[in-house]
Every structure is written in C-alpha cells, then in structure tokens.
Short mmCIF file of C-alpha atoms in Angstrom, two decimals:
data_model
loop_
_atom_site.label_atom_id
_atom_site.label_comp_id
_atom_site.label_asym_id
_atom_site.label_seq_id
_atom_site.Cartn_x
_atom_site.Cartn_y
_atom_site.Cartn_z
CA UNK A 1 50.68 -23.97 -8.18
CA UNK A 2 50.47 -23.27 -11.85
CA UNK A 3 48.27 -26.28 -11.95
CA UNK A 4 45.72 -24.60 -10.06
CA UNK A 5 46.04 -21.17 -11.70
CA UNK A 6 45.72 -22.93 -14.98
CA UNK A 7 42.24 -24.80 -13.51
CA UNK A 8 41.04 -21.61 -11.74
CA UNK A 9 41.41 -19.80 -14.83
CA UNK A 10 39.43 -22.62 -16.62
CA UNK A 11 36.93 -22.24 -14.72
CA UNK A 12 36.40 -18.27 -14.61
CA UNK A 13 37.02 -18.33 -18.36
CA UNK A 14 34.12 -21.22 -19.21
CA UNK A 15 32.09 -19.20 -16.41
CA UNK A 16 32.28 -16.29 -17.98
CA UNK A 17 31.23 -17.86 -21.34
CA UNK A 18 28.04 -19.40 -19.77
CA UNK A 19 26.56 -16.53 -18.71
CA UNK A 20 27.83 -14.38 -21.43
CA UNK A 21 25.67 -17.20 -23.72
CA UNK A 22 22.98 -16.42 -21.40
CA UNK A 23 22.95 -12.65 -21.94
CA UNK A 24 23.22 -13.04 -25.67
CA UNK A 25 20.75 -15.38 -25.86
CA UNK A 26 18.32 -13.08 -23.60
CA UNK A 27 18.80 -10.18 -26.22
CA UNK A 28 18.03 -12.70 -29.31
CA UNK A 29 14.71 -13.56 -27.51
CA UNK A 30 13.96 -9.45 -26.78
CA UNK A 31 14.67 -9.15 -30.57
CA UNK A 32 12.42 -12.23 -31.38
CA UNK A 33 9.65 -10.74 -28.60
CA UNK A 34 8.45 -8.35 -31.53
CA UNK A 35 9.70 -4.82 -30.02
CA UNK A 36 9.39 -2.23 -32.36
CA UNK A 37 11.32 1.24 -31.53
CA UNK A 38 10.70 4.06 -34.27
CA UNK A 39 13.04 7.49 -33.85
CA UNK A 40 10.37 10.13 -34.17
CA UNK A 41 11.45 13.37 -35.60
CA UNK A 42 9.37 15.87 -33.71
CA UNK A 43 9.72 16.64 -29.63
CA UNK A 44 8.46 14.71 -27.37
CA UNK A 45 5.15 16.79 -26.70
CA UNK A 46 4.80 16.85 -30.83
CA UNK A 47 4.92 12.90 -31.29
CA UNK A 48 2.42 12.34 -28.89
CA UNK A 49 -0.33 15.06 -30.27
CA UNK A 50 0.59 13.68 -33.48
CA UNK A 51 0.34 10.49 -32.65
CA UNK A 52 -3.27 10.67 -30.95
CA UNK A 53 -4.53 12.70 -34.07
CA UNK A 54 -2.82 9.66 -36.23
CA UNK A 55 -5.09 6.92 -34.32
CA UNK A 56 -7.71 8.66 -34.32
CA UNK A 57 -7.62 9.23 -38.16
CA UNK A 58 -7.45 5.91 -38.54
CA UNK A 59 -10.18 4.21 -37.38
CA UNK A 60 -8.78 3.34 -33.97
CA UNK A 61 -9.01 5.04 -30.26
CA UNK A 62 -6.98 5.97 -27.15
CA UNK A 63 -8.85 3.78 -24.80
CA UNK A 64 -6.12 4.53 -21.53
CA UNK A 65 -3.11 6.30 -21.42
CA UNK A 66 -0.61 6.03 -18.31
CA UNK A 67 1.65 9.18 -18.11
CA UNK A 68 4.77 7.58 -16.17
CA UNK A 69 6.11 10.88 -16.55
CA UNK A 70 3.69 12.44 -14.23
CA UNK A 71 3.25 9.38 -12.00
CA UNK A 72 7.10 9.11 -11.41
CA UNK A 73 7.66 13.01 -10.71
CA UNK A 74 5.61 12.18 -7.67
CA UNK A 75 8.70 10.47 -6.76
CA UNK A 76 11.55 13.03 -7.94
CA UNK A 77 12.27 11.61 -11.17
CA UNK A 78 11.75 14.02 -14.06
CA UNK A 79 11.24 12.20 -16.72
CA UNK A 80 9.02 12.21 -20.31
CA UNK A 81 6.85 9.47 -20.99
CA UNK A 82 3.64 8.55 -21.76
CA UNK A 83 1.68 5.23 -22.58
CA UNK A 84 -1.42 5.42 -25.09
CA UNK A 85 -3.86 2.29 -24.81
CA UNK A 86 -4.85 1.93 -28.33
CA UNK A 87 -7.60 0.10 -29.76
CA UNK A 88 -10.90 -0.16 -31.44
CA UNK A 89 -14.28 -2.03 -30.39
CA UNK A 90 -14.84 -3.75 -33.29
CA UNK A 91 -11.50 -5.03 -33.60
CA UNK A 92 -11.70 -6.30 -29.68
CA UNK A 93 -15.21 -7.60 -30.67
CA UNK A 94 -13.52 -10.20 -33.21
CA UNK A 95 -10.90 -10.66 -30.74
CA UNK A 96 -12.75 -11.49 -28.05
CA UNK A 97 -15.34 -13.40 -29.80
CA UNK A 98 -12.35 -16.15 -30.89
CA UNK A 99 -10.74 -15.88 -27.68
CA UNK A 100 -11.86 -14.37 -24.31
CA UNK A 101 -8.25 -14.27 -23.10
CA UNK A 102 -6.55 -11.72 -25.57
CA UNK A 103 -7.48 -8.77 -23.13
CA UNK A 104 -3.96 -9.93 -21.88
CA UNK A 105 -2.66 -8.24 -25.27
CA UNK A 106 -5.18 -5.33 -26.14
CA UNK A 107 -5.64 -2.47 -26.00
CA UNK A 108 -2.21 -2.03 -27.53
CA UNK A 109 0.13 0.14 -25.44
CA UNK A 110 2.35 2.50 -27.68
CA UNK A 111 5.08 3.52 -25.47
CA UNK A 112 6.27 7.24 -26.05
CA UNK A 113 9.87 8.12 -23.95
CA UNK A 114 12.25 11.06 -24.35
CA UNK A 115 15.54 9.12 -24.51
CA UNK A 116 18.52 9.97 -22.32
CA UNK A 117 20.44 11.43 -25.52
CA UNK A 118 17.54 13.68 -25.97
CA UNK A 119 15.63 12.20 -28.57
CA UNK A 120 11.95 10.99 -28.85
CA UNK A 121 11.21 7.21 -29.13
CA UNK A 122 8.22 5.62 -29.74
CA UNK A 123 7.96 1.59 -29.26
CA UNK A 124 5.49 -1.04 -28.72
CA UNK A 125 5.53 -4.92 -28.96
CA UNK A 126 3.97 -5.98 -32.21
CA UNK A 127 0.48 -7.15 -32.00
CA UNK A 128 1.07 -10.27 -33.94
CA UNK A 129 3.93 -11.36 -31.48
CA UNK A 130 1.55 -10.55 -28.29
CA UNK A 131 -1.47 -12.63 -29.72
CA UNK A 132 0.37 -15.65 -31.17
CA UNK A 133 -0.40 -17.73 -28.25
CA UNK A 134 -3.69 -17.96 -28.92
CA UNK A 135 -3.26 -20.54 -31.42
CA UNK A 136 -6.32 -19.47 -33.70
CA UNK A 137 -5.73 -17.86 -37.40
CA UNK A 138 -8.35 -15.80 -37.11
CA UNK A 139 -6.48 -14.21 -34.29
CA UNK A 140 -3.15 -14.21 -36.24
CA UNK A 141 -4.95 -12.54 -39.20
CA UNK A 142 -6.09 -9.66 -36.96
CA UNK A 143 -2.65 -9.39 -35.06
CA UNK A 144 -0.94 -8.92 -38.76
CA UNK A 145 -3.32 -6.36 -39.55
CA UNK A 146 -2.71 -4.55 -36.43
CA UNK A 147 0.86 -4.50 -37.34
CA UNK A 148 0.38 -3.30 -40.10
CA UNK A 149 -1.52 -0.66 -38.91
CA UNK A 150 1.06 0.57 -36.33
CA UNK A 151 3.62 0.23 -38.48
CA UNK A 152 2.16 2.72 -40.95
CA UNK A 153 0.87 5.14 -37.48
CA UNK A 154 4.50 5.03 -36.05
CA UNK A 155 5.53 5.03 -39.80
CA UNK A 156 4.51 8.65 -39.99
CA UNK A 157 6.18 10.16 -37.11
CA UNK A 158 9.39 9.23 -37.95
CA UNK A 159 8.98 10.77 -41.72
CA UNK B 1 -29.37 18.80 29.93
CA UNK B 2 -26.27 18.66 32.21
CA UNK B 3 -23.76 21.03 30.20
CA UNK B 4 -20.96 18.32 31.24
CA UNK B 5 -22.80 15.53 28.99
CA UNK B 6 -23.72 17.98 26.67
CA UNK B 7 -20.26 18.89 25.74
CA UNK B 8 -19.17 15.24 26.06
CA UNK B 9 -21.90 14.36 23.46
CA UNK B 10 -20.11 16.76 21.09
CA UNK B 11 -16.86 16.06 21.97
CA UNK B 12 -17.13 12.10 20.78
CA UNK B 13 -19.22 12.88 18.05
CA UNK B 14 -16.34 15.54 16.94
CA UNK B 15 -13.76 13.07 18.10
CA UNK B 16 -15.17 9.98 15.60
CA UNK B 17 -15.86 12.46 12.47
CA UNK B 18 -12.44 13.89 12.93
CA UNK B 19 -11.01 9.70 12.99
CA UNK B 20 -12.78 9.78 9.84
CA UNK B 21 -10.30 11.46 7.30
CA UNK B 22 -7.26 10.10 8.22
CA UNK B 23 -8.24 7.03 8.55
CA UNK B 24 -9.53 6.95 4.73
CA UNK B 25 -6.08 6.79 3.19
CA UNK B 26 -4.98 4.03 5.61
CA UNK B 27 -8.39 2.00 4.55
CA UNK B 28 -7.32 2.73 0.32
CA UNK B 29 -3.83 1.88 0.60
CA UNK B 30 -4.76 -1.35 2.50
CA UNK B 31 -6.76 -2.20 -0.62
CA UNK B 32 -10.24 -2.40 0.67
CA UNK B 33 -11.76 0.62 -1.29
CA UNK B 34 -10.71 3.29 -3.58
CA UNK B 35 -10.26 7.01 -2.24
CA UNK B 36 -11.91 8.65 -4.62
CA UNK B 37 -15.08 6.85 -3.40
CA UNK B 38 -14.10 6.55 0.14
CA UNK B 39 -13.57 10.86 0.10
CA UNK B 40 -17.75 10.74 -1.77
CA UNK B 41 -19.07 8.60 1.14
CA UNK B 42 -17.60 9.35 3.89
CA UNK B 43 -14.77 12.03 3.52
CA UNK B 44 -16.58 15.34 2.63
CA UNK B 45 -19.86 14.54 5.10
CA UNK B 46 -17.46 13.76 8.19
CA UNK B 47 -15.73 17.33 7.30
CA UNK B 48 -19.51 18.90 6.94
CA UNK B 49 -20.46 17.17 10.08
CA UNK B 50 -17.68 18.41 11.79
CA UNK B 51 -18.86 22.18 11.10
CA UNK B 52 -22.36 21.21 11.79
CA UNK B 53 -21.06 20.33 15.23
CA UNK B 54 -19.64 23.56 15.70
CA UNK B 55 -22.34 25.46 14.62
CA UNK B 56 -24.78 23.01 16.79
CA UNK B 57 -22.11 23.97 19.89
CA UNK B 58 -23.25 27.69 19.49
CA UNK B 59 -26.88 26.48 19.27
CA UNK B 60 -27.12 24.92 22.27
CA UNK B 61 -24.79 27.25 24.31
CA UNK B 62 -21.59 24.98 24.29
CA UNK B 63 -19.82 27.61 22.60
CA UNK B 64 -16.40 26.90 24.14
CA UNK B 65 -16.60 23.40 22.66
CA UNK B 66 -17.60 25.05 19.55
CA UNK B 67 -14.55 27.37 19.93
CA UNK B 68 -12.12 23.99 21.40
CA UNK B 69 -12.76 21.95 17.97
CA UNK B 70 -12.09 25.41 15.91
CA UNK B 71 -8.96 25.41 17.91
CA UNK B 72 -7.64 22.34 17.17
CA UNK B 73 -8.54 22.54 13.65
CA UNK B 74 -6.29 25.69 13.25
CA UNK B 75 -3.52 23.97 15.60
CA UNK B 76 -3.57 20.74 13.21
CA UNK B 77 -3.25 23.24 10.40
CA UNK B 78 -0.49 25.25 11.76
CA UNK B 79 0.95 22.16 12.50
CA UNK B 80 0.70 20.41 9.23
CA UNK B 81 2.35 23.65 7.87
CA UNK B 82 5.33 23.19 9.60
CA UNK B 83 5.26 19.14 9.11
CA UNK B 84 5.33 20.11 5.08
CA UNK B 85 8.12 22.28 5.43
CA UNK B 86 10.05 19.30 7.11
CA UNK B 87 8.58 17.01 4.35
CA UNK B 88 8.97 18.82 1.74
CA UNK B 89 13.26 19.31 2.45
CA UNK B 90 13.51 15.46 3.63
CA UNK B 91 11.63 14.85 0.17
CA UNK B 92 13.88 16.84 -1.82
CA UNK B 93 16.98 15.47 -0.05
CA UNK B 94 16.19 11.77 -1.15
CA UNK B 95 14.68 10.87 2.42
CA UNK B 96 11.25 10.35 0.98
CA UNK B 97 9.94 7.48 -1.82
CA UNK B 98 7.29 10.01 -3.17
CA UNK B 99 5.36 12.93 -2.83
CA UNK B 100 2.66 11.95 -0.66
CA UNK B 101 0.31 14.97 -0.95
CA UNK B 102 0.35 14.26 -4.63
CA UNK B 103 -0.59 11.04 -4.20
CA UNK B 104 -3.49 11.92 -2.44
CA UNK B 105 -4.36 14.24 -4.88
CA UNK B 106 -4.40 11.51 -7.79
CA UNK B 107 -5.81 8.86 -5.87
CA UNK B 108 -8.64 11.51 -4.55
CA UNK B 109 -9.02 12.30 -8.31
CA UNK B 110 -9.40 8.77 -9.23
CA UNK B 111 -6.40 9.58 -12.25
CA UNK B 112 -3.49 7.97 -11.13
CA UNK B 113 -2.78 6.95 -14.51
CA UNK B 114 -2.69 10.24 -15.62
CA UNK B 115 0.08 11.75 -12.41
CA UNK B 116 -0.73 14.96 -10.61
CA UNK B 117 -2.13 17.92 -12.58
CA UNK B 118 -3.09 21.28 -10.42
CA UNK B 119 -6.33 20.25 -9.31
CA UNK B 120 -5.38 16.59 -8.07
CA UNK B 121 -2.37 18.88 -6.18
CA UNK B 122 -5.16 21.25 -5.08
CA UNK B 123 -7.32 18.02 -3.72
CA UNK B 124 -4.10 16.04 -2.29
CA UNK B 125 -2.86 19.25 -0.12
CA UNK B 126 -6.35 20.20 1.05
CA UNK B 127 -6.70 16.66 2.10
CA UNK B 128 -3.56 16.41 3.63
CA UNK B 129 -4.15 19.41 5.31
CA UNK B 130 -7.39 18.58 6.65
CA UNK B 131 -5.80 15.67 8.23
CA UNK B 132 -4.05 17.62 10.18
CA UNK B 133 -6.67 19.75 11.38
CA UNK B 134 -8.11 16.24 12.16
CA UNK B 135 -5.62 15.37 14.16
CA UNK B 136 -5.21 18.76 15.94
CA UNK B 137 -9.59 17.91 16.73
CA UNK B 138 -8.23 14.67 18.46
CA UNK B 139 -5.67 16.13 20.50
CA UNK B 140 -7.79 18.93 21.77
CA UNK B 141 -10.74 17.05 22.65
CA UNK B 142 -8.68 13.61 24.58
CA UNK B 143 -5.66 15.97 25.95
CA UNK B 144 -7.47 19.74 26.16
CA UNK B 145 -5.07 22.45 27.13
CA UNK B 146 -2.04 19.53 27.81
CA UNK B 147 1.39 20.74 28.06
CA UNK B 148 3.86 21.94 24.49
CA UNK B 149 5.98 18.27 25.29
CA UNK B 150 2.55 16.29 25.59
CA UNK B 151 2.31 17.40 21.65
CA UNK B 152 5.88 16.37 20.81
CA UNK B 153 4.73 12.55 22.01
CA UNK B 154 1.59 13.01 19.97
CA UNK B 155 3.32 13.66 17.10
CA UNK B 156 6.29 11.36 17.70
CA UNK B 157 3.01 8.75 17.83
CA UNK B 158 1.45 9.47 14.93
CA UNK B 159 5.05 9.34 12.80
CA UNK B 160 5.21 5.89 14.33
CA UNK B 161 1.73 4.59 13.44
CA UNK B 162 2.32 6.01 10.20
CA UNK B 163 5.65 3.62 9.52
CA UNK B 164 3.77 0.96 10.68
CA UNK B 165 1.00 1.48 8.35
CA UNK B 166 -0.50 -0.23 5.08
CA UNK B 167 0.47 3.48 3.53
CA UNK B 168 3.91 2.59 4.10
CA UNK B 169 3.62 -1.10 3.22
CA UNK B 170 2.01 -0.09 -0.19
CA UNK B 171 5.11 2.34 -1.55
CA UNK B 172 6.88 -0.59 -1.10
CA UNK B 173 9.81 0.95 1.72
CA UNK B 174 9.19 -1.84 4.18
CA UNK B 175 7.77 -1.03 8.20
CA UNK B 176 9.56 1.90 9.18
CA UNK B 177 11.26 2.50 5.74
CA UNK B 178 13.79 -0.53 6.26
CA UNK B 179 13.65 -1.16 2.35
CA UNK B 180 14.08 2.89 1.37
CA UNK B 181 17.06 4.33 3.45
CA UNK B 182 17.46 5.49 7.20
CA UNK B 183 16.40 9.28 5.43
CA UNK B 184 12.30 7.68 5.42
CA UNK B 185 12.33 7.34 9.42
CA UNK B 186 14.30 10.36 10.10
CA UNK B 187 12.51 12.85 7.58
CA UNK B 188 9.07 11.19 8.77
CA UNK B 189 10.03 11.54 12.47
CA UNK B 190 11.62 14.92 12.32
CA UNK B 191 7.92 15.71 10.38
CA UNK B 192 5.69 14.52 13.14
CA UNK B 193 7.61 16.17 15.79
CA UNK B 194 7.59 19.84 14.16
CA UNK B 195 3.60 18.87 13.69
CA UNK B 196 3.58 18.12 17.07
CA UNK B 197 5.29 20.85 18.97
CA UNK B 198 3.53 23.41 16.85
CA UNK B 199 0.51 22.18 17.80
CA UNK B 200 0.86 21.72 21.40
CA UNK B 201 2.58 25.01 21.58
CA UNK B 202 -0.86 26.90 19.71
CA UNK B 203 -3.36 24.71 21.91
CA UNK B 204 -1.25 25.83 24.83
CA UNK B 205 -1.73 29.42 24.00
CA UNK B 206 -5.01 29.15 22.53
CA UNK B 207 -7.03 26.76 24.41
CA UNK B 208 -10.61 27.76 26.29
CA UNK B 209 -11.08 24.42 28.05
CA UNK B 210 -8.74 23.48 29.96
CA UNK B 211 -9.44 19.96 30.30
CA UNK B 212 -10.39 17.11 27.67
CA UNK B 213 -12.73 14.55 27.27
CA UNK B 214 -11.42 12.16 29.84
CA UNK B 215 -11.35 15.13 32.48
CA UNK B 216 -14.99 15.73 31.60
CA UNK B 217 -16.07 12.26 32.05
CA UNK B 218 -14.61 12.16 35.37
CA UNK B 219 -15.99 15.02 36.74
CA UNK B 220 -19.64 13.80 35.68
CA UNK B 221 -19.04 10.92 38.50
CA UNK B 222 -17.46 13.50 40.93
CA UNK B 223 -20.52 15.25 40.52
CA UNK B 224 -22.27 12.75 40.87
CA UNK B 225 -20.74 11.51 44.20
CA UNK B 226 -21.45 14.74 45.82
#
C-alpha cells in the first residue's frame, strides 16, 4: 500500500512540475513577445486625449480606434478601454515597399484599459518584436525606430 | 378594377416591402452584406414604399387596406413595446448575450468599432421598432382580424425562427442559445409571446377587414364560380 502511495505521489508531484514548467515557460515567452505596459498618471479619459494629442504631435496618426469599452457594454460589461490604431503613411510606405505582408503588424494598436485596482494602463507589443519575422533590416531599422517612438509617446503619460 | 384584386395587389406588395426589414439583419449577420448598406438600398425605400402604398390605398378608394396596413404597423409597435420591456429585464438578468437594439444601431451606423453612441441607439431602436411594425403588416394582411391566441403562435414563431437564425449563430450562443444559458430561450420566448399577444389583442380590437389575404384570394374564385 505505501508502495503505491509513494508511486501515486510520484507521479502527481512530477505532474505537477511539468505543467508548472509549462506555465513558467509561457510567461518567459509573453515577456520575450515585446509587451510593453506603462502606468499612466492621469484618468483614464485624460491618457487617452493626451495620448491622441501626443501622436499627433509627433508626426504620426490615429488611423482606427476600437472602443471595447463601448462594444462590450452592449453586452453588460462596464468596462474602460479603448484601442488607438497608430501609424503614419510614409512609414507604411517603406514598410510595405520591403514587405507587402507587415499589414499583419501596422497600424500599431496602443491598448488603453482602466485596471481592476483602478488605475490607467497603457500597453502595446513593441513594433520591433511584431515585425522581426520579416527577416529584412530595413524592416528591423524601422521597427526600432517605432519603438523608440512609442516609448518616448507612452513615455510622457506616465511622467 | 375588381376591388377584391385591387386590395390583393396592395396587400402582397405591402406584404413583400414589409419582409423587407427584418429580413436585412438576418442577410448581415449571415455575412453576405453589411447593414449599413443593406438599410441605403433597400431598408429606407421598402419603409417609403410601404407609406406610398398607403397613401396609393386612399387614392384608389381601398382605404380600409390603407387603414389595415396602418393597423398593423401600430399593433407591431405596441407589440414591440411590450417585447422590449421583456427584453430589456431578461437582458439585465443575464438571460441575454448582448443588447441587440444596440447592435443594430452600430451595425446600421457602420461604427462598430467605435460601440453605441446616442444616435447609433436612436438608429438601432427605430429599426428594431420598425421591425415590429413589419411584422404586425404581415400578420394583418395573411391572418386579418384572427383571434388574440392566433398572435401568441405568431409570436411564439417568430421567437423560434429567430433561435434558429444566422443572428443567433453570429453572437456565438449556439441554435436556440445552447452555448449561452437556458435564460437566452426563455427571455427570447417570453419576448415573442408578450409581442404576440399584444398584437393580436390590438388587431382584434382594431381591425377594419375582417379577413386576410388568403380569405381574399378565395373569395375572387367564389366569385368567380357564381
């Protein structure tokens, strides 16, 4: 009997350590996907007016935007949250030009969401990480200046 | 013209504009066109055509089909006010995936993206509305004066058709609401019976004609005979 305890045991415990690997190594790979989330320090309304007048200062343009907040109080849920398509034509252009497939990662979407403590979040995967697939340095160039470019936008809300 | 074909001519031509509206949503949410065109082409001249009809009806002395199709449109909407009432507690009580009248209204709007905002709200209710006056045309026209329980299978009907429908496939519940929770088929059911029995009971009260369409067609042969 306390044979098979011992291998039942053995086997929940390694079980346990499989899929706990699993887990871990699923958050590693969300860490290594390039998500960037930036506290900002206004209300949720404030972040994204001052985000919008941010882009458009600088040289780039709210293409879309996807208010899940609205969409999803159609179904009861009253949440805040709002998606900004951001981008800029000439920017595309190059993109484009080197590869006709990197629609799949512009316009960039900055994701705004009123957290459940409260607080207002802004986060986006980092352009770099979204176009390294192409395989071209041209494209890799432009994805590090787009970084850098959100970086300093998102940079500014959370001053 | 023999007044019976006259007002049978109106009648199907009120009867196919009326098929129009409702149908609309069915056609978007199946994926073959987008509502906000669908309501452009075909939506907002079947609604104009329907009060051209009414207005011909007085023309050409069919005024009591003129006066059946105004009927029905205030039954459907009498009816429709009591289906939101029922909606709008089953939606509040978890029994319903989403607002549909909103919907409407953004999908109307062509701004999904964006959610609801008054105007899409406005649009979505208005159009939800004039379904049911739509449907309140239909009844009047095949059934005429019918009986108050002839409108509780109508609307038990048209809850069914609805659960069965690409509008129900597309909010993702599953036929009937199998995927949601037994609250989809009960609020929708509940709905469509308080539409219905509202609506037979005011074309019961209200009606001019007695008969509908089919009655119509068959006395054109009895006629006929003799």
């Amino acid at each position: 009997m306390k044979k098979i305890n011992f291998i039942l045991t053995t086997v929940v415990v390694i079980t346990v350590l499989f899929f706990g690997s699993l887990t871990n190594s699923n958050l590693l790979y969300a860490h290594d996907s390039g998500v960037v989330t930036i506290q900002s320090k206004k209300s949720f309304d404030d972040t994204v007016s001052a985000l919008r007048q941010l882009i458009a200062k600088n040289g780039m343009m709210v293409l879309a935007e996807v208010n899940h907040g609205k969409i999803l109080s159609m179904t009861g849920l009253d949440i805040n949250g709002v998606a900004l398509f951001v981008g800029n034509p000439q920017v595309g252009k190059k993109l484009f030009t080197a590869n006709r497939g990197t629609g799949l990662a512009v316009p960039i979407r900055v994701n705004i969401y009123e957290g459940t403590d409260g607080k207002t979040y802004v986060n986006y995967v980092k352009p770099s990480s979204q176009l390294a697939s192409f395989d071209s340095e041209e494209i890799d160039m432009i994805g590090k200046m787009l970084d850098e470019k959100l970086a300093m936008l998102t940079g500014m809300i959370s001053m | 013209m023999n007044k019976n074909i006259k007002r049978i001519i109106l009648s199907l031509l009120a009867l196919v504009a009326a098929g129009i509206g409702p149908n609309l949503f069915v056609i978007s949410q199946a994926g073959y066109a987008n509502l906000s065109d669908l309501a452009v082409s075909f939506l907002i001249p079947s609604i104009i055509f329907i009060f051209i009809l009414i207005g011909a009806g007085i023309v050409i002395d069919e005024k009591d089909t003129s006066k059946q199709i105004l009927t029905g449109i205030v039954a459907g909407l009498i009816g429709t006010i009591g289906l939101e009432i029922v909606r709008e507690i089953g939606f509040h009580l978890g029994g319903m995936p989403g607002d549909l009248p909103k919907l409407m209204g953004v999908l109307l709007l062509d701004r999904f993206a964006l959610g609801p905002d008054t105007w899409s709200n406005i649009a979505g209710w208005s159009y939800h509305f004039w379904n049911g006056a739509s449907f309140g045309i239909i009844y009047i026209i095949l059934i005429g004066k019918g009986k108050v329980w002839y409108g509780l299978i109508y609307g038990v009907l048209l809850g069914v058709v609805f659960m069965v429908s690409p509008v129900v496939v597309a909010l993702g519940v599953g036929k009937f609401g199998v995927d949601f929770g037994i609250g989809f088929p009960i609020t929708v059911t509940l709905a469509h019976i308080t539409f219905g029995l509202l609506l037979g009971w005011y074309i019961q009260k209200k009606v001019i004609l007695i008969y509908g369409i089919l009655d119509s067609i068959k006395n054109i042969f009895s006629s006929n005979k003799k």
